[in-house]
Short mmCIF file of N, CA and C in Angstrom, two decimals:
data_model
loop_
_atom_site.label_atom_id
_atom_site.label_comp_id
_atom_site.label_asym_id
_atom_site.label_seq_id
_atom_site.Cartn_x
_atom_site.Cartn_y
_atom_site.Cartn_z
N MET A 1 98.16 76.31 57.09
CA MET A 1 97.60 77.16 56.05
C MET A 1 97.67 76.45 54.71
N GLY A 2 96.65 76.68 53.88
CA GLY A 2 96.61 76.07 52.55
C GLY A 2 97.60 76.72 51.60
N LEU A 3 98.24 75.92 50.79
CA LEU A 3 99.17 76.42 49.79
C LEU A 3 98.91 75.69 48.48
N GLU A 4 98.66 76.46 47.42
CA GLU A 4 98.49 75.89 46.09
C GLU A 4 99.77 76.11 45.30
N ILE A 5 100.31 75.01 44.76
CA ILE A 5 101.49 75.07 43.90
C ILE A 5 101.06 74.42 42.59
N GLU A 6 100.97 75.24 41.54
CA GLU A 6 100.31 74.77 40.33
C GLU A 6 101.05 75.21 39.07
N ARG A 7 101.13 74.31 38.11
CA ARG A 7 101.67 74.65 36.79
C ARG A 7 100.55 74.48 35.78
N LYS A 8 100.55 75.37 34.76
CA LYS A 8 99.52 75.36 33.72
C LYS A 8 100.16 75.19 32.35
N PHE A 9 99.44 74.49 31.47
CA PHE A 9 99.94 74.20 30.14
C PHE A 9 98.82 74.29 29.11
N LEU A 10 99.18 74.66 27.90
CA LEU A 10 98.29 74.50 26.76
C LEU A 10 98.42 73.04 26.31
N LEU A 11 97.51 72.61 25.45
CA LEU A 11 97.55 71.23 24.97
C LEU A 11 97.89 71.18 23.49
N LYS A 12 98.55 70.10 23.09
CA LYS A 12 98.91 69.98 21.67
C LYS A 12 98.18 68.85 20.97
N SER A 13 97.35 68.09 21.71
CA SER A 13 96.53 67.06 21.07
C SER A 13 95.33 66.75 21.98
N ASP A 14 94.42 65.92 21.47
CA ASP A 14 93.22 65.52 22.21
C ASP A 14 93.36 64.13 22.84
N LYS A 15 94.57 63.60 22.92
CA LYS A 15 94.78 62.24 23.43
C LYS A 15 94.28 62.07 24.86
N TRP A 16 94.19 63.14 25.62
CA TRP A 16 93.77 63.10 27.01
C TRP A 16 92.29 62.79 27.17
N LYS A 17 91.49 63.02 26.13
CA LYS A 17 90.02 62.97 26.27
C LYS A 17 89.47 61.64 26.76
N SER A 18 90.14 60.56 26.52
CA SER A 18 89.62 59.25 26.93
C SER A 18 90.23 58.77 28.25
N LEU A 19 90.96 59.63 28.95
CA LEU A 19 91.75 59.18 30.10
C LEU A 19 91.12 59.41 31.47
N GLY A 20 90.09 60.23 31.59
CA GLY A 20 89.59 60.54 32.93
C GLY A 20 88.11 60.79 32.96
N ASN A 21 87.63 61.25 34.10
CA ASN A 21 86.22 61.56 34.29
C ASN A 21 85.98 63.06 34.13
N ARG A 22 84.91 63.41 33.46
CA ARG A 22 84.58 64.80 33.13
C ARG A 22 83.42 65.28 33.99
N LYS A 23 83.58 66.48 34.59
CA LYS A 23 82.51 67.08 35.39
C LYS A 23 82.32 68.53 34.99
N PHE A 24 81.09 69.02 35.19
CA PHE A 24 80.74 70.41 34.85
C PHE A 24 81.01 71.32 36.04
N TYR A 25 81.71 72.44 35.78
CA TYR A 25 82.05 73.44 36.80
C TYR A 25 81.46 74.78 36.39
N GLN A 26 81.01 75.53 37.38
CA GLN A 26 80.69 76.94 37.22
C GLN A 26 81.42 77.68 38.32
N GLN A 27 81.97 78.85 37.99
CA GLN A 27 82.60 79.63 39.04
C GLN A 27 82.47 81.10 38.74
N GLY A 28 82.27 81.83 39.83
CA GLY A 28 82.15 83.28 39.74
C GLY A 28 83.02 83.92 40.80
N TYR A 29 83.30 85.19 40.58
CA TYR A 29 84.22 85.90 41.47
C TYR A 29 83.49 87.01 42.21
N LEU A 30 83.60 86.95 43.54
CA LEU A 30 83.09 88.01 44.41
C LEU A 30 84.09 89.15 44.51
N LEU A 31 85.39 88.82 44.36
CA LEU A 31 86.46 89.81 44.43
C LEU A 31 87.61 89.38 43.53
N ILE A 32 88.05 90.30 42.68
CA ILE A 32 89.24 90.07 41.86
C ILE A 32 90.17 91.25 42.09
N ASP A 33 91.33 90.96 42.66
CA ASP A 33 92.29 91.99 43.01
C ASP A 33 93.68 91.40 42.74
N LYS A 34 94.69 92.25 42.56
CA LYS A 34 96.05 91.74 42.33
C LYS A 34 96.54 90.88 43.48
N SER A 35 96.12 91.20 44.69
CA SER A 35 96.65 90.50 45.85
C SER A 35 95.75 89.39 46.38
N LYS A 36 94.52 89.28 45.83
CA LYS A 36 93.61 88.24 46.33
C LYS A 36 92.40 88.08 45.41
N THR A 37 91.82 86.87 45.45
CA THR A 37 90.54 86.63 44.79
C THR A 37 89.66 85.84 45.74
N ILE A 38 88.36 86.06 45.60
CA ILE A 38 87.37 85.27 46.34
C ILE A 38 86.40 84.73 45.31
N ARG A 39 86.28 83.41 45.28
CA ARG A 39 85.53 82.74 44.24
C ARG A 39 84.47 81.81 44.84
N VAL A 40 83.36 81.68 44.11
CA VAL A 40 82.32 80.70 44.40
C VAL A 40 82.36 79.70 43.26
N ARG A 41 82.39 78.41 43.59
CA ARG A 41 82.47 77.38 42.54
C ARG A 41 81.48 76.27 42.82
N THR A 42 80.82 75.81 41.76
CA THR A 42 80.01 74.60 41.87
C THR A 42 80.65 73.53 40.99
N ILE A 43 80.60 72.31 41.51
CA ILE A 43 81.06 71.13 40.79
C ILE A 43 79.90 70.14 40.87
N GLU A 44 79.19 70.01 39.75
CA GLU A 44 77.98 69.19 39.73
C GLU A 44 77.03 69.72 40.82
N ASN A 45 76.82 68.97 41.93
CA ASN A 45 75.88 69.42 42.97
C ASN A 45 76.56 69.81 44.28
N GLN A 46 77.88 70.08 44.24
CA GLN A 46 78.61 70.56 45.41
C GLN A 46 79.02 72.00 45.16
N ALA A 47 79.29 72.73 46.26
CA ALA A 47 79.68 74.14 46.12
C ALA A 47 80.78 74.48 47.12
N PHE A 48 81.64 75.44 46.71
CA PHE A 48 82.79 75.82 47.51
C PHE A 48 83.03 77.32 47.43
N LEU A 49 83.51 77.88 48.52
CA LEU A 49 83.99 79.25 48.57
C LEU A 49 85.50 79.16 48.71
N THR A 50 86.23 79.85 47.82
CA THR A 50 87.69 79.77 47.81
C THR A 50 88.29 81.16 47.88
N ILE A 51 89.28 81.31 48.75
CA ILE A 51 90.00 82.57 48.90
C ILE A 51 91.45 82.29 48.53
N LYS A 52 91.98 83.08 47.58
CA LYS A 52 93.37 82.89 47.15
C LYS A 52 94.14 84.18 47.33
N GLY A 53 95.38 84.04 47.77
CA GLY A 53 96.27 85.18 47.91
C GLY A 53 97.02 85.45 46.62
N ALA A 54 97.94 86.41 46.68
CA ALA A 54 98.75 86.76 45.52
C ALA A 54 99.70 85.62 45.18
N SER A 55 100.02 85.49 43.90
CA SER A 55 100.96 84.46 43.46
C SER A 55 102.39 84.90 43.74
N SER A 56 103.20 83.92 44.10
CA SER A 56 104.64 84.10 44.23
C SER A 56 105.26 82.94 43.47
N GLY A 57 105.71 83.20 42.25
CA GLY A 57 106.14 82.12 41.38
C GLY A 57 104.93 81.30 40.98
N ILE A 58 104.96 79.99 41.25
CA ILE A 58 103.81 79.14 40.94
C ILE A 58 103.04 78.77 42.20
N SER A 59 103.28 79.50 43.30
CA SER A 59 102.63 79.22 44.58
C SER A 59 101.76 80.38 45.01
N ARG A 60 100.73 80.05 45.79
CA ARG A 60 99.91 81.07 46.44
C ARG A 60 99.09 80.42 47.54
N ARG A 61 98.73 81.22 48.52
CA ARG A 61 97.89 80.73 49.61
C ARG A 61 96.48 80.50 49.08
N GLU A 62 95.87 79.39 49.55
CA GLU A 62 94.52 79.05 49.11
C GLU A 62 93.76 78.44 50.28
N PHE A 63 92.54 78.91 50.46
CA PHE A 63 91.66 78.40 51.51
C PHE A 63 90.32 78.09 50.85
N GLU A 64 89.84 76.86 51.02
CA GLU A 64 88.60 76.45 50.36
C GLU A 64 87.66 75.80 51.36
N TYR A 65 86.37 76.19 51.28
CA TYR A 65 85.36 75.73 52.23
C TYR A 65 84.11 75.31 51.48
N GLU A 66 83.59 74.15 51.84
CA GLU A 66 82.32 73.74 51.23
C GLU A 66 81.19 74.61 51.79
N ILE A 67 80.28 74.99 50.92
CA ILE A 67 79.13 75.83 51.32
C ILE A 67 77.86 75.19 50.76
N PRO A 68 76.69 75.58 51.30
CA PRO A 68 75.44 75.02 50.78
C PRO A 68 75.25 75.35 49.29
N PHE A 69 74.83 74.35 48.52
CA PHE A 69 74.68 74.51 47.08
C PHE A 69 73.70 75.62 46.72
N GLU A 70 72.56 75.68 47.38
CA GLU A 70 71.56 76.71 47.07
C GLU A 70 72.11 78.12 47.30
N GLU A 71 72.90 78.29 48.34
CA GLU A 71 73.52 79.60 48.60
C GLU A 71 74.52 79.94 47.50
N SER A 72 75.25 78.94 47.01
CA SER A 72 76.21 79.20 45.93
C SER A 72 75.49 79.65 44.67
N LYS A 73 74.36 79.05 44.36
CA LYS A 73 73.61 79.44 43.16
C LYS A 73 73.15 80.89 43.27
N PHE A 74 72.69 81.30 44.47
CA PHE A 74 72.30 82.70 44.66
C PHE A 74 73.49 83.62 44.44
N MET A 75 74.65 83.27 45.03
CA MET A 75 75.85 84.11 44.86
C MET A 75 76.26 84.20 43.40
N LEU A 76 76.25 83.07 42.69
CA LEU A 76 76.63 83.08 41.27
C LEU A 76 75.67 83.95 40.46
N ASP A 77 74.39 83.84 40.75
CA ASP A 77 73.38 84.60 39.99
C ASP A 77 73.33 86.08 40.34
N ASN A 78 73.60 86.43 41.61
CA ASN A 78 73.33 87.79 42.06
C ASN A 78 74.52 88.59 42.58
N LEU A 79 75.59 87.94 42.99
CA LEU A 79 76.69 88.66 43.62
C LEU A 79 78.00 88.63 42.84
N CYS A 80 78.19 87.63 42.01
CA CYS A 80 79.46 87.46 41.30
C CYS A 80 79.52 88.30 40.03
N GLU A 81 80.75 88.69 39.68
CA GLU A 81 80.97 89.41 38.42
C GLU A 81 80.59 88.50 37.26
N LYS A 82 80.13 89.11 36.19
CA LYS A 82 79.72 88.35 35.01
C LYS A 82 80.74 88.57 33.90
N PRO A 83 80.94 87.62 33.03
CA PRO A 83 80.22 86.34 32.94
C PRO A 83 80.76 85.32 33.94
N ILE A 84 79.91 84.37 34.26
CA ILE A 84 80.33 83.24 35.09
C ILE A 84 81.19 82.33 34.23
N ILE A 85 82.28 81.83 34.78
CA ILE A 85 83.15 80.90 34.08
C ILE A 85 82.48 79.53 34.09
N GLU A 86 82.33 78.94 32.91
CA GLU A 86 81.78 77.60 32.80
C GLU A 86 82.77 76.72 32.04
N LYS A 87 82.93 75.50 32.54
CA LYS A 87 83.91 74.61 31.92
C LYS A 87 83.61 73.17 32.31
N TYR A 88 84.18 72.28 31.52
CA TYR A 88 84.20 70.86 31.86
C TYR A 88 85.62 70.53 32.26
N ARG A 89 85.76 69.88 33.41
CA ARG A 89 87.08 69.50 33.91
C ARG A 89 87.19 67.98 33.89
N THR A 90 88.29 67.52 33.32
CA THR A 90 88.62 66.11 33.31
C THR A 90 89.84 65.89 34.19
N LYS A 91 89.72 65.02 35.19
CA LYS A 91 90.84 64.70 36.07
C LYS A 91 91.48 63.40 35.61
N ILE A 92 92.81 63.45 35.48
CA ILE A 92 93.57 62.32 34.95
C ILE A 92 94.75 62.03 35.88
N GLU A 93 94.81 60.81 36.40
CA GLU A 93 95.90 60.39 37.29
C GLU A 93 97.04 59.80 36.46
N ILE A 94 98.24 60.39 36.57
CA ILE A 94 99.42 59.87 35.88
C ILE A 94 100.63 60.03 36.82
N ASP A 95 101.33 58.96 37.06
CA ASP A 95 102.57 59.00 37.86
C ASP A 95 102.40 59.73 39.20
N ASP A 96 101.38 59.41 39.95
CA ASP A 96 101.16 59.98 41.28
C ASP A 96 100.84 61.47 41.29
N VAL A 97 100.48 62.06 40.16
CA VAL A 97 99.97 63.44 40.13
C VAL A 97 98.64 63.43 39.40
N THR A 98 97.82 64.43 39.71
CA THR A 98 96.52 64.56 39.05
C THR A 98 96.55 65.73 38.10
N TRP A 99 96.35 65.45 36.83
CA TRP A 99 96.21 66.48 35.81
C TRP A 99 94.75 66.86 35.73
N GLU A 100 94.47 68.15 35.63
CA GLU A 100 93.12 68.65 35.46
C GLU A 100 93.07 69.41 34.14
N VAL A 101 92.27 68.90 33.21
CA VAL A 101 92.14 69.54 31.90
C VAL A 101 90.80 70.26 31.85
N ASP A 102 90.86 71.56 31.64
CA ASP A 102 89.66 72.40 31.58
C ASP A 102 89.33 72.76 30.14
N GLU A 103 88.11 72.38 29.73
CA GLU A 103 87.56 72.78 28.43
C GLU A 103 86.52 73.86 28.71
N PHE A 104 86.83 75.08 28.37
CA PHE A 104 85.94 76.19 28.66
C PHE A 104 84.81 76.25 27.65
N ILE A 105 83.65 76.74 28.11
CA ILE A 105 82.50 76.95 27.24
C ILE A 105 82.01 78.39 27.43
N GLY A 106 80.93 78.74 26.78
CA GLY A 106 80.41 80.11 26.89
C GLY A 106 81.36 81.09 26.22
N ASP A 107 81.63 82.21 26.87
CA ASP A 107 82.50 83.25 26.32
C ASP A 107 83.95 82.80 26.16
N ASN A 108 84.31 81.66 26.73
CA ASN A 108 85.68 81.16 26.65
C ASN A 108 85.80 79.87 25.84
N THR A 109 84.78 79.58 25.03
CA THR A 109 84.79 78.39 24.18
C THR A 109 86.04 78.39 23.30
N GLY A 110 86.67 77.22 23.22
CA GLY A 110 87.87 77.07 22.41
C GLY A 110 89.14 77.04 23.23
N LEU A 111 89.08 77.53 24.46
CA LEU A 111 90.25 77.53 25.34
C LEU A 111 90.29 76.22 26.12
N VAL A 112 91.43 75.53 26.07
CA VAL A 112 91.64 74.29 26.81
C VAL A 112 92.99 74.40 27.51
N ILE A 113 92.99 74.19 28.83
CA ILE A 113 94.20 74.32 29.64
C ILE A 113 94.33 73.10 30.55
N ALA A 114 95.55 72.63 30.73
CA ALA A 114 95.83 71.55 31.69
C ALA A 114 96.59 72.14 32.87
N GLU A 115 96.21 71.72 34.07
CA GLU A 115 96.88 72.15 35.29
C GLU A 115 97.33 70.92 36.06
N VAL A 116 98.41 71.08 36.81
CA VAL A 116 98.85 70.01 37.70
C VAL A 116 99.29 70.68 39.00
N GLU A 117 98.77 70.16 40.13
CA GLU A 117 99.17 70.68 41.44
C GLU A 117 100.33 69.84 41.96
N LEU A 118 101.30 70.55 42.54
CA LEU A 118 102.52 69.91 43.00
C LEU A 118 102.64 69.97 44.52
N GLN A 119 103.51 69.14 45.08
CA GLN A 119 103.79 69.15 46.51
C GLN A 119 104.77 70.25 46.88
N ASN A 120 105.67 70.60 45.92
CA ASN A 120 106.62 71.69 46.13
C ASN A 120 107.01 72.25 44.77
N GLU A 121 107.58 73.44 44.76
CA GLU A 121 107.89 74.12 43.49
C GLU A 121 108.95 73.40 42.67
N ASN A 122 109.77 72.57 43.29
CA ASN A 122 110.84 71.88 42.58
C ASN A 122 110.48 70.44 42.20
N GLN A 123 109.24 70.04 42.44
CA GLN A 123 108.83 68.67 42.14
C GLN A 123 108.98 68.39 40.65
N LYS A 124 109.63 67.30 40.34
CA LYS A 124 109.82 66.87 38.94
C LYS A 124 108.59 66.07 38.50
N ILE A 125 108.12 66.38 37.32
CA ILE A 125 106.99 65.62 36.76
C ILE A 125 107.31 65.26 35.31
N ASN A 126 106.73 64.15 34.89
CA ASN A 126 106.82 63.75 33.49
C ASN A 126 105.64 64.34 32.76
N LEU A 127 105.91 65.05 31.68
CA LEU A 127 104.83 65.66 30.91
C LEU A 127 104.26 64.65 29.92
N PRO A 128 102.96 64.41 29.98
CA PRO A 128 102.34 63.53 28.99
C PRO A 128 102.54 64.09 27.58
N ASP A 129 102.46 63.23 26.57
CA ASP A 129 102.74 63.67 25.20
C ASP A 129 101.70 64.63 24.65
N TRP A 130 100.57 64.79 25.31
CA TRP A 130 99.53 65.73 24.87
C TRP A 130 99.70 67.12 25.47
N ILE A 131 100.68 67.30 26.33
CA ILE A 131 100.95 68.61 26.95
C ILE A 131 101.80 69.45 26.01
N GLY A 132 101.42 70.74 25.89
CA GLY A 132 102.16 71.67 25.04
C GLY A 132 102.88 72.72 25.86
N GLU A 133 102.82 73.95 25.39
CA GLU A 133 103.54 75.08 26.00
C GLU A 133 103.10 75.35 27.43
N GLU A 134 104.07 75.61 28.30
CA GLU A 134 103.75 75.99 29.68
C GLU A 134 103.35 77.46 29.72
N VAL A 135 102.26 77.76 30.45
CA VAL A 135 101.76 79.13 30.56
C VAL A 135 101.55 79.52 32.03
N SER A 136 102.29 78.87 32.94
CA SER A 136 102.13 79.08 34.38
C SER A 136 102.23 80.55 34.78
N GLY A 137 103.17 81.29 34.24
CA GLY A 137 103.35 82.67 34.64
C GLY A 137 102.52 83.68 33.87
N ASN A 138 101.71 83.23 32.95
CA ASN A 138 100.92 84.12 32.10
C ASN A 138 99.52 84.29 32.69
N ARG A 139 99.26 85.44 33.29
CA ARG A 139 98.00 85.64 34.01
C ARG A 139 96.77 85.61 33.12
N GLN A 140 96.93 85.77 31.81
CA GLN A 140 95.75 85.76 30.95
C GLN A 140 95.07 84.38 30.95
N TYR A 141 95.78 83.36 31.43
CA TYR A 141 95.18 82.03 31.52
C TYR A 141 94.55 81.76 32.89
N ASN A 142 94.55 82.76 33.77
CA ASN A 142 93.86 82.61 35.05
C ASN A 142 92.36 82.78 34.84
N ASN A 143 91.59 81.97 35.53
CA ASN A 143 90.14 82.07 35.42
C ASN A 143 89.64 83.46 35.78
N SER A 144 90.24 84.09 36.78
CA SER A 144 89.81 85.43 37.18
C SER A 144 90.05 86.45 36.07
N TYR A 145 91.08 86.26 35.26
CA TYR A 145 91.36 87.14 34.12
C TYR A 145 90.29 86.95 33.04
N LEU A 146 89.84 85.71 32.86
CA LEU A 146 88.87 85.39 31.81
C LEU A 146 87.51 86.03 32.04
N VAL A 147 87.21 86.41 33.28
CA VAL A 147 85.93 87.08 33.56
C VAL A 147 85.88 88.42 32.81
N LYS A 148 86.94 89.19 32.91
CA LYS A 148 86.96 90.52 32.29
C LYS A 148 87.53 90.52 30.88
N ASN A 149 88.24 89.45 30.52
CA ASN A 149 88.89 89.34 29.21
C ASN A 149 88.63 87.97 28.61
N PRO A 150 87.37 87.68 28.25
CA PRO A 150 87.05 86.33 27.77
C PRO A 150 87.81 85.97 26.50
N TYR A 151 88.03 84.69 26.35
CA TYR A 151 88.80 84.15 25.23
C TYR A 151 88.23 84.59 23.88
N LYS A 152 86.92 84.74 23.79
CA LYS A 152 86.30 85.14 22.51
C LYS A 152 86.80 86.50 22.04
N ASN A 153 87.33 87.34 22.94
CA ASN A 153 87.81 88.67 22.59
C ASN A 153 89.32 88.74 22.34
N TRP A 154 90.03 87.64 22.56
CA TRP A 154 91.47 87.66 22.36
C TRP A 154 91.78 87.82 20.88
N LYS A 155 92.64 88.74 20.55
CA LYS A 155 93.00 88.98 19.16
C LYS A 155 94.00 87.93 18.66
N ASP A 156 94.95 87.57 19.51
CA ASP A 156 96.00 86.63 19.11
C ASP A 156 95.79 85.29 19.81
N LYS A 157 94.86 84.50 19.30
CA LYS A 157 94.63 83.17 19.87
C LYS A 157 95.71 82.23 19.40
N PHE A 158 96.12 81.36 20.29
CA PHE A 158 97.23 80.46 19.98
C PHE A 158 96.73 79.21 19.29
#
């Protein structure tokens, strides 16, 4: 079974911008529930259906399947809750881990988050100097939360 173990951070500088490759992502949610989410995501010209279980600490069950791109576009346009999450993701390899920095656009413009997936919850990692406050346990930084509560509406932006 798939298991996602992930930590999330805000950023304190733009030093990361020259470190990796940037790709355009769109994702929409077919189901958003406390115990599970079902998401459709496109990355450039590929598409995926992802099912995630409830979080337990920084872990949760995750199952991801590639699907036909044209079908994903139909789902994003006609079946997913709006707004669709749009972002640019930059992947950066440092010390045998991959950092993913998401720059949100659209209704979430201005929000930038870094994520790192781990092998286990106790894995030690070195934080790059551009990493700021950890927000792993704060659900408002979950993409599924941003659908109903976009960053543009947050009263207390950090």
